[in-house]
Amino acid sequence: MRNHTRATVEALLSETGAGIVEWSGIGIFTDHHTGPILADDPEDVLQAEWLAGRLDPYRQVARCYHLIARKL
């Protein structure tokens, strides 16, 4: 499996005339766990991931990310 940095993907998209509209980090708090996530309410974990994934500096440290691009 090949991992691409966000900068590499942004450059490739730019070459096609597309620009990043929005991006978010994925699995900031949970990606490194190998066992079950222990939480009183799993919805709290989901909400924390969602919020942190959209904010710097948290999204900067995520191993995975989602990019939304639009043709300029």
mmCIF file with all atom_site columns, C-alpha atoms in Angstrom:
data_model
loop_
_atom_site.group_PDB
_atom_site.id
_atom_site.type_symbol
_atom_site.label_atom_id
_atom_site.label_alt_id
_atom_site.label_comp_id
_atom_site.label_asym_id
_atom_site.label_entity_id
_atom_site.label_seq_id
_atom_site.pdbx_PDB_ins_code
_atom_site.Cartn_x
_atom_site.Cartn_y
_atom_site.Cartn_z
_atom_site.occupancy
_atom_site.B_iso_or_equiv
_atom_site.pdbx_formal_charge
_atom_site.auth_seq_id
_atom_site.auth_comp_id
_atom_site.auth_asym_id
_atom_site.auth_atom_id
_atom_site.pdbx_PDB_model_num
ATOM 1  C CA . MET A 1 1  ? 0.000   0.000  0.000   1.00 0.00 ? 1  MET A CA 1
ATOM 2  C CA . ARG A 1 2  ? 1.324   3.411  -0.911  1.00 0.00 ? 2  ARG A CA 1
ATOM 3  C CA . ASN A 1 3  ? 0.737   6.328  1.427   1.00 0.00 ? 3  ASN A CA 1
ATOM 4  C CA . HIS A 1 4  ? 0.656   9.810  -0.054  1.00 0.00 ? 4  HIS A CA 1
ATOM 5  C CA . THR A 1 5  ? 1.154   12.971 1.938   1.00 0.00 ? 5  THR A CA 1
ATOM 6  C CA . ARG A 1 6  ? -1.523  15.613 1.806   1.00 0.00 ? 6  ARG A CA 1
ATOM 7  C CA . ALA A 1 7  ? 0.940   17.944 0.058   1.00 0.00 ? 7  ALA A CA 1
ATOM 8  C CA . THR A 1 8  ? 1.587   15.335 -2.648  1.00 0.00 ? 8  THR A CA 1
ATOM 9  C CA . VAL A 1 9  ? -2.117  14.816 -3.291  1.00 0.00 ? 9  VAL A CA 1
ATOM 10 C CA . GLU A 1 10 ? -2.732  18.580 -3.342  1.00 0.00 ? 10 GLU A CA 1
ATOM 11 C CA . ALA A 1 11 ? 0.055   18.997 -5.917  1.00 0.00 ? 11 ALA A CA 1
ATOM 12 C CA . LEU A 1 12 ? -1.402  16.238 -8.103  1.00 0.00 ? 12 LEU A CA 1
ATOM 13 C CA . LEU A 1 13 ? -4.841  17.818 -7.924  1.00 0.00 ? 13 LEU A CA 1
ATOM 14 C CA . SER A 1 14 ? -3.376  21.218 -8.746  1.00 0.00 ? 14 SER A CA 1
ATOM 15 C CA . GLU A 1 15 ? -1.787  19.766 -11.894 1.00 0.00 ? 15 GLU A CA 1
ATOM 16 C CA . THR A 1 16 ? -5.280  18.797 -13.050 1.00 0.00 ? 16 THR A CA 1
ATOM 17 C CA . GLY A 1 17 ? -6.645  22.269 -12.327 1.00 0.00 ? 17 GLY A CA 1
ATOM 18 C CA . ALA A 1 18 ? -8.404  21.340 -9.092  1.00 0.00 ? 18 ALA A CA 1
ATOM 19 C CA . GLY A 1 19 ? -8.062  23.153 -5.790  1.00 0.00 ? 19 GLY A CA 1
ATOM 20 C CA . ILE A 1 20 ? -8.722  21.985 -2.250  1.00 0.00 ? 20 ILE A CA 1
ATOM 21 C CA . VAL A 1 21 ? -12.045 23.239 -0.926  1.00 0.00 ? 21 VAL A CA 1
ATOM 22 C CA . GLU A 1 22 ? -11.875 21.529 2.450   1.00 0.00 ? 22 GLU A CA 1
ATOM 23 C CA . TRP A 1 23 ? -9.914  18.813 4.222   1.00 0.00 ? 23 TRP A CA 1
ATOM 24 C CA . SER A 1 24 ? -10.093 16.938 7.496   1.00 0.00 ? 24 SER A CA 1
ATOM 25 C CA . GLY A 1 25 ? -7.988  14.508 9.495   1.00 0.00 ? 25 GLY A CA 1
ATOM 26 C CA . ILE A 1 26 ? -9.353  11.036 10.159  1.00 0.00 ? 26 ILE A CA 1
ATOM 27 C CA . GLY A 1 27 ? -8.787  8.832  13.220  1.00 0.00 ? 27 GLY A CA 1
ATOM 28 C CA . ILE A 1 28 ? -6.886  11.355 15.298  1.00 0.00 ? 28 ILE A CA 1
ATOM 29 C CA . PHE A 1 29 ? -7.665  9.791  18.660  1.00 0.00 ? 29 PHE A CA 1
ATOM 30 C CA . THR A 1 30 ? -8.545  6.228  17.688  1.00 0.00 ? 30 THR A CA 1
ATOM 31 C CA . ASP A 1 31 ? -6.352  5.243  14.744  1.00 0.00 ? 31 ASP A CA 1
ATOM 32 C CA . HIS A 1 32 ? -3.488  4.006  16.923  1.00 0.00 ? 32 HIS A CA 1
ATOM 33 C CA . HIS A 1 33 ? -5.651  1.686  19.054  1.00 0.00 ? 33 HIS A CA 1
ATOM 34 C CA . THR A 1 34 ? -5.429  -2.028 18.317  1.00 0.00 ? 34 THR A CA 1
ATOM 35 C CA . GLY A 1 35 ? -8.175  -3.128 20.685  1.00 0.00 ? 35 GLY A CA 1
ATOM 36 C CA . PRO A 1 36 ? -11.692 -1.934 21.354  1.00 0.00 ? 36 PRO A CA 1
ATOM 37 C CA . ILE A 1 37 ? -12.224 1.726  22.183  1.00 0.00 ? 37 ILE A CA 1
ATOM 38 C CA . LEU A 1 38 ? -13.433 1.943  25.766  1.00 0.00 ? 38 LEU A CA 1
ATOM 39 C CA . ALA A 1 39 ? -15.941 4.742  26.232  1.00 0.00 ? 39 ALA A CA 1
ATOM 40 C CA . ASP A 1 40 ? -19.160 5.161  28.164  1.00 0.00 ? 40 ASP A CA 1
ATOM 41 C CA . ASP A 1 41 ? -20.782 6.467  24.996  1.00 0.00 ? 41 ASP A CA 1
ATOM 42 C CA . PRO A 1 42 ? -19.164 5.677  21.615  1.00 0.00 ? 42 PRO A CA 1
ATOM 43 C CA . GLU A 1 43 ? -21.050 8.660  20.179  1.00 0.00 ? 43 GLU A CA 1
ATOM 44 C CA . ASP A 1 44 ? -18.813 10.915 22.313  1.00 0.00 ? 44 ASP A CA 1
ATOM 45 C CA . VAL A 1 45 ? -15.731 9.425  20.647  1.00 0.00 ? 45 VAL A CA 1
ATOM 46 C CA . LEU A 1 46 ? -17.240 9.920  17.212  1.00 0.00 ? 46 LEU A CA 1
ATOM 47 C CA . GLN A 1 47 ? -18.097 13.538 18.008  1.00 0.00 ? 47 GLN A CA 1
ATOM 48 C CA . ALA A 1 48 ? -14.582 14.235 19.332  1.00 0.00 ? 48 ALA A CA 1
ATOM 49 C CA . GLU A 1 49 ? -13.030 12.734 16.182  1.00 0.00 ? 49 GLU A CA 1
ATOM 50 C CA . TRP A 1 50 ? -15.351 14.769 13.947  1.00 0.00 ? 50 TRP A CA 1
ATOM 51 C CA . LEU A 1 51 ? -14.611 18.068 15.688  1.00 0.00 ? 51 LEU A CA 1
ATOM 52 C CA . ALA A 1 52 ? -10.848 17.571 16.046  1.00 0.00 ? 52 ALA A CA 1
ATOM 53 C CA . GLY A 1 53 ? -10.540 16.365 12.467  1.00 0.00 ? 53 GLY A CA 1
ATOM 54 C CA . ARG A 1 54 ? -11.639 19.763 11.230  1.00 0.00 ? 54 ARG A CA 1
ATOM 55 C CA . LEU A 1 55 ? -9.342  21.860 13.449  1.00 0.00 ? 55 LEU A CA 1
ATOM 56 C CA . ASP A 1 56 ? -5.644  22.656 13.398  1.00 0.00 ? 56 ASP A CA 1
ATOM 57 C CA . PRO A 1 57 ? -3.375  21.499 14.931  1.00 0.00 ? 57 PRO A CA 1
ATOM 58 C CA . TYR A 1 58 ? -5.267  18.249 15.516  1.00 0.00 ? 58 TYR A CA 1
ATOM 59 C CA . ARG A 1 59 ? -6.014  17.430 11.892  1.00 0.00 ? 59 ARG A CA 1
ATOM 60 C CA . GLN A 1 60 ? -2.342  18.021 11.064  1.00 0.00 ? 60 GLN A CA 1
ATOM 61 C CA . VAL A 1 61 ? -1.292  14.931 13.047  1.00 0.00 ? 61 VAL A CA 1
ATOM 62 C CA . ALA A 1 62 ? -3.844  12.537 11.582  1.00 0.00 ? 62 ALA A CA 1
ATOM 63 C CA . ARG A 1 63 ? -2.414  9.614  9.623   1.00 0.00 ? 63 ARG A CA 1
ATOM 64 C CA . CYS A 1 64 ? -5.342  9.649  7.187   1.00 0.00 ? 64 CYS A CA 1
ATOM 65 C CA . TYR A 1 65 ? -7.308  12.506 5.713   1.00 0.00 ? 65 TYR A CA 1
ATOM 66 C CA . HIS A 1 66 ? -10.213 13.358 3.449   1.00 0.00 ? 66 HIS A CA 1
ATOM 67 C CA . LEU A 1 67 ? -9.767  16.022 0.794   1.00 0.00 ? 67 LEU A CA 1
ATOM 68 C CA . ILE A 1 68 ? -12.569 17.740 -1.063  1.00 0.00 ? 68 ILE A CA 1
ATOM 69 C CA . ALA A 1 69 ? -11.398 19.350 -4.279  1.00 0.00 ? 69 ALA A CA 1
ATOM 70 C CA . ARG A 1 70 ? -13.121 21.285 -7.005  1.00 0.00 ? 70 ARG A CA 1
ATOM 71 C CA . LYS A 1 71 ? -12.070 21.934 -10.572 1.00 0.00 ? 71 LYS A CA 1
ATOM 72 C CA . LEU A 1 72 ? -11.127 25.612 -10.777 1.00 0.00 ? 72 LEU A CA 1
#
